[in-house]
CSV table of C-alpha atoms and ligand atoms in Angstrom, one decimal:
chain,number,residue,atom,x,y,z
A,28,MET,CA,-0.2,-0.1,-0.4
A,29,ASN,CA,1.3,3.4,-0.9
A,30,LEU,CA,1.6,5.4,2.5
A,31,GLU,CA,1.0,8.3,0.8
A,32,LEU,CA,-2.7,8.0,-0.1
A,33,PHE,CA,-3.3,8.0,3.8
A,34,ASP,CA,-2.6,11.2,4.7
A,35,HIS,CA,-1.7,14.7,3.3
A,36,ALA,CA,1.9,14.5,4.2
A,37,GLY,CA,2.3,17.9,4.9
A,38,SER,CA,-0.1,19.6,2.4
A,39,ALA,CA,-3.0,20.7,4.6
A,40,GLY,CA,-3.5,24.3,4.0
A,41,ILE,CA,-2.5,24.3,0.7
A,42,ALA,CA,-4.9,25.4,-2.5
A,43,GLU,CA,-4.2,23.2,-5.1
A,44,PRO,CA,-5.8,24.7,-8.5
A,45,ILE,CA,-7.2,21.8,-10.6
A,46,GLY,CA,-8.9,24.4,-13.1
A,47,GLU,CA,-9.2,28.0,-14.2
A,48,GLN,CA,-12.2,28.1,-11.4
A,49,ALA,CA,-11.9,24.7,-9.5
A,50,VAL,CA,-9.4,24.2,-6.4
A,51,ILE,CA,-8.6,21.9,-4.1
A,52,LEU,CA,-8.5,23.1,-0.5
A,53,ARG,CA,-6.3,20.6,1.4
A,54,GLY,CA,-7.3,19.7,4.6
A,55,GLU,CA,-9.7,22.7,4.6
A,56,ALA,CA,-12.5,20.5,6.9
A,57,LEU,CA,-10.0,19.2,9.4
A,58,PRO,CA,-11.0,21.6,12.1
A,59,ASP,CA,-14.9,20.8,11.6
A,60,VAL,CA,-14.7,16.9,11.5
A,61,PRO,CA,-16.2,16.7,15.1
A,62,ARG,CA,-18.8,18.7,14.2
A,63,LEU,CA,-19.6,17.3,10.6
A,64,LEU,CA,-19.6,13.9,12.1
A,65,ASP,CA,-21.7,14.8,14.9
A,66,ALA,CA,-23.9,16.6,12.3
A,67,LEU,CA,-24.3,13.2,10.3
A,68,ALA,CA,-24.9,11.0,13.1
A,69,ARG,CA,-28.0,12.7,13.6
A,70,LEU,CA,-28.9,13.2,9.7
A,71,GLU,CA,-28.5,9.4,9.3
A,72,ALA,CA,-30.9,8.4,12.1
A,73,VAL,CA,-33.9,10.5,10.3
A,74,ALA,CA,-32.8,9.9,6.5
A,75,PRO,CA,-30.6,6.7,6.3
A,76,PHE,CA,-28.3,6.1,3.7
A,77,ARG,CA,-29.8,3.9,0.8
A,78,HIS,CA,-29.0,3.1,-2.8
A,79,MET,CA,-31.1,4.8,-5.6
A,80,VAL,CA,-31.7,3.0,-9.0
A,81,THR,CA,-30.7,5.5,-12.2
A,82,PRO,CA,-32.7,6.1,-14.9
A,83,GLY,CA,-31.5,3.4,-16.7
A,84,GLY,CA,-32.3,0.3,-14.2
A,85,HIS,CA,-28.6,0.0,-12.3
A,86,THR,CA,-28.5,0.2,-8.6
A,87,MET,CA,-25.9,2.6,-7.8
A,88,SER,CA,-22.8,1.4,-6.0
A,89,VAL,CA,-22.8,4.8,-3.7
A,90,ALA,CA,-25.4,5.1,-0.9
A,91,LEU,CA,-26.7,8.5,-0.4
A,92,THR,CA,-28.8,10.5,1.4
A,93,ASN,CA,-29.5,14.4,1.6
A,94,CYS,CA,-30.1,17.4,3.8
A,95,GLY,CA,-31.2,21.1,2.9
A,96,THR,CA,-34.3,22.1,1.2
A,97,TRP,CA,-33.7,20.2,-1.6
A,98,GLY,CA,-32.4,16.6,-1.9
A,99,TRP,CA,-30.9,15.0,-4.9
A,100,VAL,CA,-33.0,11.7,-6.0
A,101,SER,CA,-32.4,9.1,-8.8
A,102,ASP,CA,-35.1,6.5,-10.0
A,103,ARG,CA,-36.3,5.0,-13.4
A,104,GLN,CA,-38.0,8.2,-13.8
A,105,GLY,CA,-34.6,10.5,-13.8
A,106,TYR,CA,-32.2,12.4,-11.7
A,107,ARG,CA,-33.8,15.7,-10.0
A,108,TYR,CA,-33.8,17.6,-6.9
A,109,ALA,CA,-37.3,16.6,-4.5
A,110,ARG,CA,-38.1,18.5,-1.4
A,111,HIS,CA,-39.2,15.2,0.3
A,112,ASP,CA,-37.3,12.2,1.1
A,113,PRO,CA,-38.8,9.3,-1.1
A,114,LEU,CA,-38.2,6.9,1.9
A,115,THR,CA,-39.8,8.7,4.6
A,116,GLY,CA,-42.1,11.3,2.6
A,117,ARG,CA,-40.6,13.7,4.8
A,118,PRO,CA,-39.1,16.9,4.3
A,119,TRP,CA,-34.9,16.5,4.2
A,120,PRO,CA,-33.9,17.2,7.5
A,121,ALA,CA,-32.2,21.2,7.8
A,122,MET,CA,-29.0,22.1,6.5
A,123,PRO,CA,-26.5,21.7,9.8
A,124,GLU,CA,-25.1,25.0,10.2
A,125,ALA,CA,-22.0,23.1,10.4
A,126,PHE,CA,-21.9,22.5,6.8
A,127,ALA,CA,-23.3,26.0,5.7
A,128,SER,CA,-20.7,27.6,7.2
A,129,LEU,CA,-17.5,25.3,5.8
A,130,ALA,CA,-19.2,25.5,2.4
A,131,ALA,CA,-19.1,29.1,2.7
A,132,ARG,CA,-16.0,29.7,4.0
A,133,ALA,CA,-14.5,27.4,1.8
A,134,ALA,CA,-16.4,28.9,-1.6
A,135,ALA,CA,-15.0,32.2,-0.5
A,136,ALA,CA,-11.8,31.1,-0.1
A,137,ALA,CA,-12.0,30.0,-3.8
A,138,GLY,CA,-13.2,33.0,-5.1
A,139,PHE,CA,-17.1,32.7,-4.8
A,140,PRO,CA,-18.4,34.8,-2.2
A,141,ASP,CA,-22.0,34.6,-0.5
A,142,PHE,CA,-22.2,31.1,-1.7
A,143,ALA,CA,-25.6,29.7,0.1
A,144,PRO,CA,-26.1,26.5,-0.3
A,145,ASP,CA,-29.7,25.0,-0.3
A,146,ALA,CA,-28.9,21.3,-1.1
A,147,CYS,CA,-26.1,18.8,0.6
A,148,LEU,CA,-25.9,15.0,-1.2
A,149,VAL,CA,-24.0,12.9,1.1
A,150,ASN,CA,-22.3,10.0,-0.4
A,151,ARG,CA,-21.4,7.0,1.2
A,152,TYR,CA,-18.6,4.8,-0.6
A,153,LEU,CA,-17.4,1.6,0.4
A,154,PRO,CA,-14.6,-0.8,-1.1
A,155,GLY,CA,-15.5,-1.1,-4.9
A,156,SER,CA,-18.1,2.0,-4.9
A,157,ARG,CA,-17.6,4.4,-7.7
A,158,LEU,CA,-19.2,6.8,-9.6
A,159,THR,CA,-19.1,7.2,-13.3
A,160,LEU,CA,-18.0,10.5,-15.0
A,161,HIS,CA,-21.1,12.8,-15.2
A,162,GLN,CA,-21.6,16.4,-15.1
A,163,ASP,CA,-23.4,17.9,-12.2
A,164,ARG,CA,-26.3,19.7,-14.0
A,165,ASN,CA,-29.8,19.6,-12.4
A,166,GLU,CA,-29.3,22.8,-10.8
A,167,ARG,CA,-31.2,25.5,-11.5
A,168,ASP,CA,-28.4,28.0,-11.4
A,169,PHE,CA,-25.0,27.2,-12.8
A,170,GLY,CA,-23.8,30.7,-11.1
A,171,ALA,CA,-23.0,29.2,-8.0
A,172,PRO,CA,-20.3,27.1,-7.2
A,173,ILE,CA,-20.4,23.2,-5.9
A,174,VAL,CA,-18.5,22.6,-2.5
A,175,SER,CA,-17.3,19.1,-2.2
A,176,VAL,CA,-15.7,17.9,1.2
A,177,SER,CA,-14.0,14.5,1.4
A,178,LEU,CA,-14.1,12.5,4.7
A,179,GLY,CA,-12.3,9.0,5.5
A,180,VAL,CA,-10.3,6.7,2.8
A,181,PRO,CA,-8.8,8.5,0.4
A,182,ALA,CA,-10.2,8.5,-3.0
A,183,VAL,CA,-9.2,9.2,-6.4
A,184,PHE,CA,-11.2,11.8,-8.1
A,185,LEU,CA,-11.3,12.1,-11.6
A,186,PHE,CA,-11.8,15.8,-13.4
A,187,GLY,CA,-12.7,15.7,-17.1
A,188,GLY,CA,-13.4,18.1,-19.7
A,189,HIS,CA,-16.5,19.3,-21.2
A,190,GLU,CA,-17.0,16.4,-23.4
A,191,ARG,CA,-17.3,13.2,-22.0
A,192,ALA,CA,-14.6,11.7,-24.2
A,193,ASP,CA,-11.9,14.4,-22.9
A,194,ARG,CA,-9.1,11.9,-20.6
A,195,PRO,CA,-10.0,13.3,-17.4
A,196,ARG,CA,-6.8,14.1,-14.7
A,197,ARG,CA,-6.6,12.2,-11.4
A,198,TYR,CA,-6.6,14.0,-7.7
A,199,PRO,CA,-6.3,11.7,-4.6
A,200,LEU,CA,-8.4,13.2,-2.3
A,201,PHE,CA,-7.9,12.9,1.1
A,202,HIS,CA,-9.6,13.0,4.7
A,203,GLY,CA,-10.6,16.7,5.2
A,204,ASP,CA,-10.0,18.2,1.7
A,205,VAL,CA,-12.5,20.1,0.0
A,206,ALA,CA,-13.1,20.8,-3.7
A,207,VAL,CA,-14.4,23.9,-4.7
A,208,TRP,CA,-15.4,24.6,-8.8
A,209,GLY,CA,-17.7,26.8,-10.4
A,210,GLY,CA,-17.6,29.3,-13.2
A,211,SER,CA,-16.3,28.3,-16.4
A,212,ASP,CA,-15.4,24.9,-14.8
A,213,ARG,CA,-18.8,24.3,-13.4
A,214,LEU,CA,-20.2,21.6,-15.9
A,215,ARG,CA,-16.9,19.5,-16.3
A,216,TYR,CA,-17.3,15.9,-16.2
A,217,HIS,CA,-15.9,14.3,-13.4
A,218,GLY,CA,-16.3,11.1,-11.5
A,219,VAL,CA,-14.7,8.8,-8.5
A,220,LEU,CA,-12.7,5.7,-9.1
A,221,PRO,CA,-13.5,2.6,-7.3
A,222,LEU,CA,-12.6,2.9,-3.4
A,223,ARG,CA,-9.7,0.6,-2.5
A,224,GLU,CA,-9.7,-1.2,0.9
A,225,ALA,CA,-8.3,0.6,3.7
A,226,HIS,CA,-8.8,1.9,6.9
A,227,HIS,CA,-9.4,5.4,8.6
A,228,PRO,CA,-8.8,5.8,12.3
A,229,GLU,CA,-12.3,7.8,12.6
A,230,LEU,CA,-13.9,6.6,9.9
A,231,GLY,CA,-13.2,2.8,9.3
A,232,GLY,CA,-13.6,1.0,5.8
A,233,GLN,CA,-15.7,4.3,4.4
A,234,ARG,CA,-15.2,7.0,2.9
A,235,ILE,CA,-18.0,10.0,3.2
A,236,ASN,CA,-18.5,12.8,0.5
A,237,PHE,CA,-20.8,15.8,1.0
A,238,THR,CA,-21.6,18.0,-1.9
A,239,LEU,CA,-23.2,21.3,-1.1
A,240,ARG,CA,-24.9,23.1,-3.6
A,241,LYS,CA,-27.3,25.8,-4.6
A,242,ALA,CA,-30.0,23.9,-6.3
A,243,GLY,CA,-33.4,25.6,-5.9
B,11,MD6,C1,-17.4,12.7,-4.4
B,11,MD6,N1,-18.3,14.3,-6.1
B,11,MD6,O1,-16.4,13.2,-4.7
B,11,MD6,C2,-18.2,12.6,-5.4
B,11,MD6,N2,-19.7,16.5,-8.4
B,11,MD6,O2,-18.0,11.5,-4.2
B,11,MD6,C3,-18.9,14.6,-7.4
B,11,MD6,O3,-19.5,14.1,-7.8
B,11,MD6,C4,-19.2,15.9,-7.6
B,11,MD6,O4,-17.1,16.0,-5.9
B,11,MD6,C5,-19.7,18.0,-8.2
B,11,MD6,C6,-18.8,18.8,-7.7
B,11,MD6,C7,-17.8,17.9,-6.6
B,11,MD6,C8,-17.9,16.7,-6.6
B,12,FE,FE1,-21.0,15.5,-9.5
């Protein structure tokens, strides 16, 4: 196993540009981790992780839940944002303050002031879970950036171009890293390689990703 995959090796605090208006803020979320995990435990108790089905009929390998006014959902009808959790019929849990404040701080650091997310998609990866190349285009306003927080086992993030066929670059995302992208990079294809088997001291074998957006 490559030890470098398991920590920042001193990179926390570094802003690593991955596009004209896209950056990985290494370790930005580290001070927030206790609050994030506490909020996640409450969220999970009300809106559990589940595997959704794609419009093509495949069950996603990533399990997900949501908080905020809008939650991202998928079923045979398509991908969209919905105010209610299809599992419980209830509104998604409110966006925890810890999520919203981290997102606003990271967006501002990346050059997007006044980011006020109304949707947070939470993805849980177990060994083998992956996300194929996709664009995030279900949001109403592409003017707002996306803020993505990684916790737990590291993953390889694929960041491509504006065409599906554009060869993506690969970036490791470690516990506490925050990726922000918007503007001219907002619609770039991206994905996550299958998660490797590994152990994280706080999260065990899993990777958690929070993706905060302005959806409505
Ligand atoms: C993930 N993230 O990192 C998957 N989308 O688990 C995404 O699909 C994503 O990280 C838009 C913006 C940032 C992201
Ligand atoms: Fe995405």
